[in-house]
Coordinates of C-alpha atoms in Angstrom, one line a residue:
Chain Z
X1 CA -27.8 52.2 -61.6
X2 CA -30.9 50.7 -61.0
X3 CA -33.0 52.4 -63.5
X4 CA -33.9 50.2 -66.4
X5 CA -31.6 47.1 -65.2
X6 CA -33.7 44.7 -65.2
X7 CA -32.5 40.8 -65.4
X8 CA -34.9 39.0 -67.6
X9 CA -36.4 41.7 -70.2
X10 CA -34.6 41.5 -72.9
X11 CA -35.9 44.7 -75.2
X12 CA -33.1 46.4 -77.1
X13 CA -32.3 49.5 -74.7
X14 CA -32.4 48.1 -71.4
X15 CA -29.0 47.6 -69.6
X16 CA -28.5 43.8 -69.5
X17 CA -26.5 42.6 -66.8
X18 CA -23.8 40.1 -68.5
X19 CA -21.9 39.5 -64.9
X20 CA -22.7 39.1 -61.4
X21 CA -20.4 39.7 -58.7
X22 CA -20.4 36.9 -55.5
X23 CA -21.0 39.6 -52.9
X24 CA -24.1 42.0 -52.1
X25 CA -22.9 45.8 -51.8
X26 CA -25.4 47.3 -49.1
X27 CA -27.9 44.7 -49.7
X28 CA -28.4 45.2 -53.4
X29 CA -26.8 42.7 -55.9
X30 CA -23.9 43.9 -57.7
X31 CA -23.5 43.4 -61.5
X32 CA -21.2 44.1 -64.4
X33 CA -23.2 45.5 -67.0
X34 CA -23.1 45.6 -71.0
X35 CA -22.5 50.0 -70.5
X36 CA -20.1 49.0 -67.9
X37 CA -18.2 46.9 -69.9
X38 CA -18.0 49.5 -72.9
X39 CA -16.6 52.0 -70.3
X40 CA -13.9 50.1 -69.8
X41 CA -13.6 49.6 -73.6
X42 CA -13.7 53.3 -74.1
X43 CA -11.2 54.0 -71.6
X44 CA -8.9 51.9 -73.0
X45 CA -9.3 52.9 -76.7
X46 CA -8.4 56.5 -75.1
X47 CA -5.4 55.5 -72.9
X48 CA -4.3 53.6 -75.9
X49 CA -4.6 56.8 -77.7
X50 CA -2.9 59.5 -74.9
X51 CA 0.1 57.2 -75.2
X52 CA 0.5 56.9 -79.0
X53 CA 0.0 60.8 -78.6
X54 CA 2.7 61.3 -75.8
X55 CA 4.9 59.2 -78.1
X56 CA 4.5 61.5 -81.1
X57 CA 4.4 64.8 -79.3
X58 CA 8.2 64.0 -78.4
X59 CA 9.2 63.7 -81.8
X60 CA 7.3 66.2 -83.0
X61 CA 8.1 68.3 -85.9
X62 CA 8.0 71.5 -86.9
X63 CA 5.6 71.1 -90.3
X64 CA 3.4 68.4 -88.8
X65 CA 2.1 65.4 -90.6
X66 CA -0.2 62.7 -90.3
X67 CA -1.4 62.0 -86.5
X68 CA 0.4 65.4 -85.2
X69 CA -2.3 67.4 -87.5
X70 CA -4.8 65.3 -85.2
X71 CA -3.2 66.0 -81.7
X72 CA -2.8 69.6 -82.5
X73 CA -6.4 70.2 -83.9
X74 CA -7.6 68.5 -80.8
X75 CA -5.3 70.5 -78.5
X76 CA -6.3 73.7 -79.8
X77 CA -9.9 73.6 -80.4
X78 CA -10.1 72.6 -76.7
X79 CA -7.9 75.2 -75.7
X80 CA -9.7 77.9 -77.9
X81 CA -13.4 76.4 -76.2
X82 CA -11.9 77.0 -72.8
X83 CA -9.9 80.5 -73.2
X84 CA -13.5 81.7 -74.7
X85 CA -15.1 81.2 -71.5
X86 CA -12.9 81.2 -68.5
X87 CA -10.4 83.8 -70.3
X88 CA -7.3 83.8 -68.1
X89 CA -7.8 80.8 -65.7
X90 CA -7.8 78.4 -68.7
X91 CA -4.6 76.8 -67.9
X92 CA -6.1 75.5 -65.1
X93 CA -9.2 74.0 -66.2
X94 CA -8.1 72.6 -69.5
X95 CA -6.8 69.5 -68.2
X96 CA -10.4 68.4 -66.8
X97 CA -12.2 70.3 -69.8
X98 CA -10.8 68.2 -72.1
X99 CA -10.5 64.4 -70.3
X100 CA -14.5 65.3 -69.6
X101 CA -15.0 66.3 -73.4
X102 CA -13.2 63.7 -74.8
X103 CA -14.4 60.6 -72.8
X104 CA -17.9 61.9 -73.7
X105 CA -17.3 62.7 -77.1
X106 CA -16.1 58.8 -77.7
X107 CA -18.4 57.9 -75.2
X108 CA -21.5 59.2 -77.2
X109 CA -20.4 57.9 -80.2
X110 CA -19.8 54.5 -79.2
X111 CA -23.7 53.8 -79.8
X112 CA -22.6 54.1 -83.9
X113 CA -20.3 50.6 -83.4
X114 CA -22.7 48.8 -82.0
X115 CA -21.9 48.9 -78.0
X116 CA -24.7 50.7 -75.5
X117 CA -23.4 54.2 -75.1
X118 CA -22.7 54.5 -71.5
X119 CA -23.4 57.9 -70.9
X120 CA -27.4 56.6 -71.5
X121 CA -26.5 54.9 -68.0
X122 CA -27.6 57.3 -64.7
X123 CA -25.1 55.4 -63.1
X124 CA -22.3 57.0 -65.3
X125 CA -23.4 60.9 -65.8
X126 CA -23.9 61.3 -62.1
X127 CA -20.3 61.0 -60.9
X128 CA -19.5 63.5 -64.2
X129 CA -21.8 65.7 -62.7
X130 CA -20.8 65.3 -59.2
X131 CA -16.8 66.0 -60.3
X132 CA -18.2 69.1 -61.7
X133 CA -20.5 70.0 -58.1
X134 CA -17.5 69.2 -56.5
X135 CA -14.8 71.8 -58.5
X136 CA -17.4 74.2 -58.3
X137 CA -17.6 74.4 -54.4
X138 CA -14.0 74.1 -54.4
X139 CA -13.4 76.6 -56.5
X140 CA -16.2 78.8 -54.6
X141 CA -14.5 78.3 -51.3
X142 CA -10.9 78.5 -52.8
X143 CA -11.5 82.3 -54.2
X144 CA -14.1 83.8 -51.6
X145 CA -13.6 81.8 -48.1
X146 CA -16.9 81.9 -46.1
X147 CA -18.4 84.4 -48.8
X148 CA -19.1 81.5 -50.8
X149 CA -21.3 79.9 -47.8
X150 CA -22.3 83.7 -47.2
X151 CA -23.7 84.4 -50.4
X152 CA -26.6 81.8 -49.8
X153 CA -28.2 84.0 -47.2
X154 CA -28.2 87.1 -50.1
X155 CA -30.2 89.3 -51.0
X156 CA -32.5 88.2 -47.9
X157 CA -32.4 85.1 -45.0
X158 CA -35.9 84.2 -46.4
X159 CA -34.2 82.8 -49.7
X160 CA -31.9 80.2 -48.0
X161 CA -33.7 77.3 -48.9
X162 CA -34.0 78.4 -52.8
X163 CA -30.0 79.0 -52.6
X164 CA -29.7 75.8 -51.4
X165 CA -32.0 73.9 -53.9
X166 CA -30.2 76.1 -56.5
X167 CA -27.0 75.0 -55.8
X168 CA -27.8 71.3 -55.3
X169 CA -29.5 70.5 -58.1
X170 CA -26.1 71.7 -60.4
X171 CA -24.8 68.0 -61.3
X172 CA -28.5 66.6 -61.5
X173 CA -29.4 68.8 -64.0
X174 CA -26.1 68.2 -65.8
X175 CA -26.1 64.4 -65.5
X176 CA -29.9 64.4 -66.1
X177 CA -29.1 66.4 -69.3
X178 CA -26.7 64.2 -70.6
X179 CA -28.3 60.8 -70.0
X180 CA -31.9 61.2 -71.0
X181 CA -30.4 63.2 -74.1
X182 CA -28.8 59.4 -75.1
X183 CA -31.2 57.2 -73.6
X184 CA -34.0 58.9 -75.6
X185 CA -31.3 58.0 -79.0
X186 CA -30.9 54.5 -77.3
X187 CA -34.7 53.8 -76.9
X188 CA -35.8 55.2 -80.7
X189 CA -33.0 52.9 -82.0
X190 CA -33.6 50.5 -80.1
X191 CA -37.5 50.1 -81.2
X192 CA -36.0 51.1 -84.7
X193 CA -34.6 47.7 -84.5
X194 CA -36.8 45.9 -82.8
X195 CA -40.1 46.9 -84.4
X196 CA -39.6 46.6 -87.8
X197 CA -39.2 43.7 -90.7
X198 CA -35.8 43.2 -91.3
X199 CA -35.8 44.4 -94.7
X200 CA -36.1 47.8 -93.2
X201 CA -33.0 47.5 -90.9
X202 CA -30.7 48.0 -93.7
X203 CA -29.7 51.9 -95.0
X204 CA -32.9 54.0 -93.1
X205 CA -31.2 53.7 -89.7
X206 CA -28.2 55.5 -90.9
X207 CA -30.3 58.7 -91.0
X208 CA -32.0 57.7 -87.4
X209 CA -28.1 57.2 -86.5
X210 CA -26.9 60.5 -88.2
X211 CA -29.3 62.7 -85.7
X212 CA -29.4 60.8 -82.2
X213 CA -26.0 59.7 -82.2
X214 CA -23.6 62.3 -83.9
X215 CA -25.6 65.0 -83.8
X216 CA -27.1 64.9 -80.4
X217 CA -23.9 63.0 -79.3
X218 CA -21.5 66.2 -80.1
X219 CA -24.1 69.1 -79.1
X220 CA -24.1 66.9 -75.5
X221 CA -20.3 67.0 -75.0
X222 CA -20.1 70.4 -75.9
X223 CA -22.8 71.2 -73.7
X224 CA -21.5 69.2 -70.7
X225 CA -18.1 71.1 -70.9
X226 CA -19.5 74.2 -71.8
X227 CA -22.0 74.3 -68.5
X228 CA -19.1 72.9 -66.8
X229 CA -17.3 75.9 -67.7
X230 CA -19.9 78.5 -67.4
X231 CA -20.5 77.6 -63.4
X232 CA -17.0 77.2 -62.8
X233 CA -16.4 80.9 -64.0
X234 CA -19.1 82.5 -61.9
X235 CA -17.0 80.9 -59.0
X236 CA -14.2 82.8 -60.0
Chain M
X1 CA -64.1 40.0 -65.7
X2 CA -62.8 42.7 -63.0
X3 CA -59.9 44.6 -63.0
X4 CA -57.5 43.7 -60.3
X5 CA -55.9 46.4 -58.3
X6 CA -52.1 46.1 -59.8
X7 CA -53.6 46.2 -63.1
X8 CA -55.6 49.3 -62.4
X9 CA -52.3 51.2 -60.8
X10 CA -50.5 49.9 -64.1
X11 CA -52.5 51.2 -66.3
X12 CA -53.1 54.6 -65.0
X13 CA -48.6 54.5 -64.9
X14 CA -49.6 53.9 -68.5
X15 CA -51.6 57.2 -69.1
X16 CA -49.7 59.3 -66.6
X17 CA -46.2 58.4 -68.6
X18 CA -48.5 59.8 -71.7
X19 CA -49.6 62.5 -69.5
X20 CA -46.0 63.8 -68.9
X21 CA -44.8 63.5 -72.1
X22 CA -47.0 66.9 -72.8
X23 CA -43.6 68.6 -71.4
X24 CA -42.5 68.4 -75.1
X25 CA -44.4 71.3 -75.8
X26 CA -42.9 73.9 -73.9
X27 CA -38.9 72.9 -75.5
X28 CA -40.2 72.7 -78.9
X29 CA -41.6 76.2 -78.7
X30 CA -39.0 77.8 -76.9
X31 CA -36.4 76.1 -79.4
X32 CA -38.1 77.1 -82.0
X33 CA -38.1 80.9 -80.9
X34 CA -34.7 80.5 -80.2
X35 CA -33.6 79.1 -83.6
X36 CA -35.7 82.3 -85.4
X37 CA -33.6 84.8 -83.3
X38 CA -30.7 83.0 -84.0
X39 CA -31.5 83.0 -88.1
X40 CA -32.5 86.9 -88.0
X41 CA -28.8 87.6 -85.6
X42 CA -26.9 85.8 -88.6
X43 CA -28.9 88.0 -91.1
X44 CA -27.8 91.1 -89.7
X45 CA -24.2 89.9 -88.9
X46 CA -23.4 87.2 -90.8
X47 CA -19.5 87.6 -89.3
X48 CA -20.7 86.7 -86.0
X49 CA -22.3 83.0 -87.3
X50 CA -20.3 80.8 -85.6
X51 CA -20.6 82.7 -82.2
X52 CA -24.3 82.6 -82.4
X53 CA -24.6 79.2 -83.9
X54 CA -22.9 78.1 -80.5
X55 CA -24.5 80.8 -78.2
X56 CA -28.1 79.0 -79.8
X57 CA -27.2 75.8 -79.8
X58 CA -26.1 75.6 -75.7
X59 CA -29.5 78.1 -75.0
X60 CA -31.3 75.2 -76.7
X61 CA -30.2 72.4 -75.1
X62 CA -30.6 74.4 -71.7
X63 CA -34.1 74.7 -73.0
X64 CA -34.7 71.1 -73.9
X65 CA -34.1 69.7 -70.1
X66 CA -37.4 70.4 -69.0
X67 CA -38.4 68.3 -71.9
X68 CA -36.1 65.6 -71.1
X69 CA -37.6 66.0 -67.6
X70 CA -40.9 64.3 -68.6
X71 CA -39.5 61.6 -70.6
X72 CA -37.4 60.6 -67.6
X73 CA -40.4 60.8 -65.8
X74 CA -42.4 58.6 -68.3
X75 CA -39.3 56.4 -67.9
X76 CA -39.8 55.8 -64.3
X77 CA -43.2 55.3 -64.8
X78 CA -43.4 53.1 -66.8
X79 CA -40.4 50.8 -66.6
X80 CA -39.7 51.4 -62.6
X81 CA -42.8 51.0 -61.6
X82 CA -42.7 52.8 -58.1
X83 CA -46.3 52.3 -57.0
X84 CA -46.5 48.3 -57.1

């Protein structure tokens, strides 16, 4: 969280504090932040949408129209993502494949109305990335025991510490994927804006906009999920 | 008119943030290579394209971290500051 907060620089793509909190959490002061706050927003936006969804999924019909053609094109593309990879233990992933993919999906693309994307904040791509470490071991120790702590010490003792680094640095290369893929769209936007007369700010951006947040934004969430996927199957 | 010492480390943040953004290099080869294969496997198979579109695009962004290494590490370098 720390990285790039800073109080009283005001360039476009740092995170700008907009609240802080009475108390000091181990020390350090404790603030609600502008990605913070379009978290929150996001979350929202998708609860809002899970329950129109539930909603229509009860009534649904059998030719389906309007928002149903939505849901279902959602539904299955995730479903088809995770059956390619995991093949027979899909049911059980696609739960967490798909909150992960969406939230990150509308998370990435919240840079295009405006708010800071909040997946360009370390402080919010870490925890996805330690959820991940997390089902991974799980997962490991769930389907081979002490094998799983076993397999460290293979093919020789000598390798133990490599295993270990191996292993560890899972969610930081995930979450380090993920947030310097957007902050690097955040920053060249943000000097994009900053830089230039204002003449300029008007129709170029949208191509700027078209690569760093669509583009990139998409290939990220896919990516996330799709890593996500690939260690949890070599657990299996 | 000397240079004072927190200038000096400052500065030389300056250059090594420019220094690590050399990393670029080595992603935009090794995307590159991987976007050639990937236009010669659709040649010969246009049928698979949207498996290897995919396959390619996830090898490529597996290739671009050590890229994104070095501008994290220009990050922290420059806007961090860990040597004052």
């Amino acid at each position: 969280m720390g990285i790039l907060l800073a109080g009283d620089i005001s360039e476009q793509f740092m995170i700008k504090g907009v609240l802080k909190m009475p108390f000091l959490f181990l020390g350090q002061e404790v603030w609600i932040t502008d990605s913070i706050l379009s978290m929150i927003l996001i979350s929202i936006i998708l609860i809002i949408f899970a329950i129109i969804c539930n909603k229509i999924i009860k009534k649904a019909k059998e030719i389906p129209t309007g928002i149903q053609n939505v849901v279902e094109l959602v539904v299955e593309m995730i479903d088809n993502m995770v059956k390619g990879t995991l093949g027979d233990n899909a049911y059980r992933f696609r739960n967490y494949i798909g909150t992960i993919f969406l939230f990150i999906l509308v998370a990435n693309l919240s840079g295009l109305l405006g708010l800071r994307a909040p997946t360009a904040d370390y402080g919010v791509t870490l925890p996805l990335g330690i959820f991940t470490f997390i089902i991974i071991q799980f997962q490991g120790f769930k389907n081979s025991g002490i094998n799983n702590f076993l397999d460290l010490f293979k093919p020789t003792p000598i390798l133990f510490p490599i295993n270990i680094i191996g292993e560890v640095t899972t969610p930081i290369t995930l979450s380090l994927r993920l947030f310097a893929n957007l902050l690097s769209g955040v920053i060249i936007m943000g000097l994009w804006y900053g830089m230039i007369p204002v003449v300029f700010r008007f129709g170029i951006p949208a191509a700027l906009h078209a690569y760093c947040d669509l583009f990139s934004g998409c290939i990220q969430a896919y990516v996330f999920s799709m890593l996500t996927m690939v260690y949890v199957s070599q657990k299996l | 008119m000397g240079i004072s010492g927190i200038d000096f480390v400052h500065g030389c943040s300056a250059i090594g943030a420019g220094l690590a953004l050399i990393a670029g290099i080595g992603p935009g080869v090794g995307q590159g290579i991987a976007a050639g294969y990937g236009a010669s496997a659709v040649g010969r198979n246009p049928g698979a394209r949207s498996d290897i579109t995919s396959t390619m695009l996830l090898g490529q962004a597996v290739a671009e971290t050590t890229g994104l290494y070095g501008l994290v590490v220009a990050i922290i370098l420059m806007f961090v500051k860990p040597f004052d």
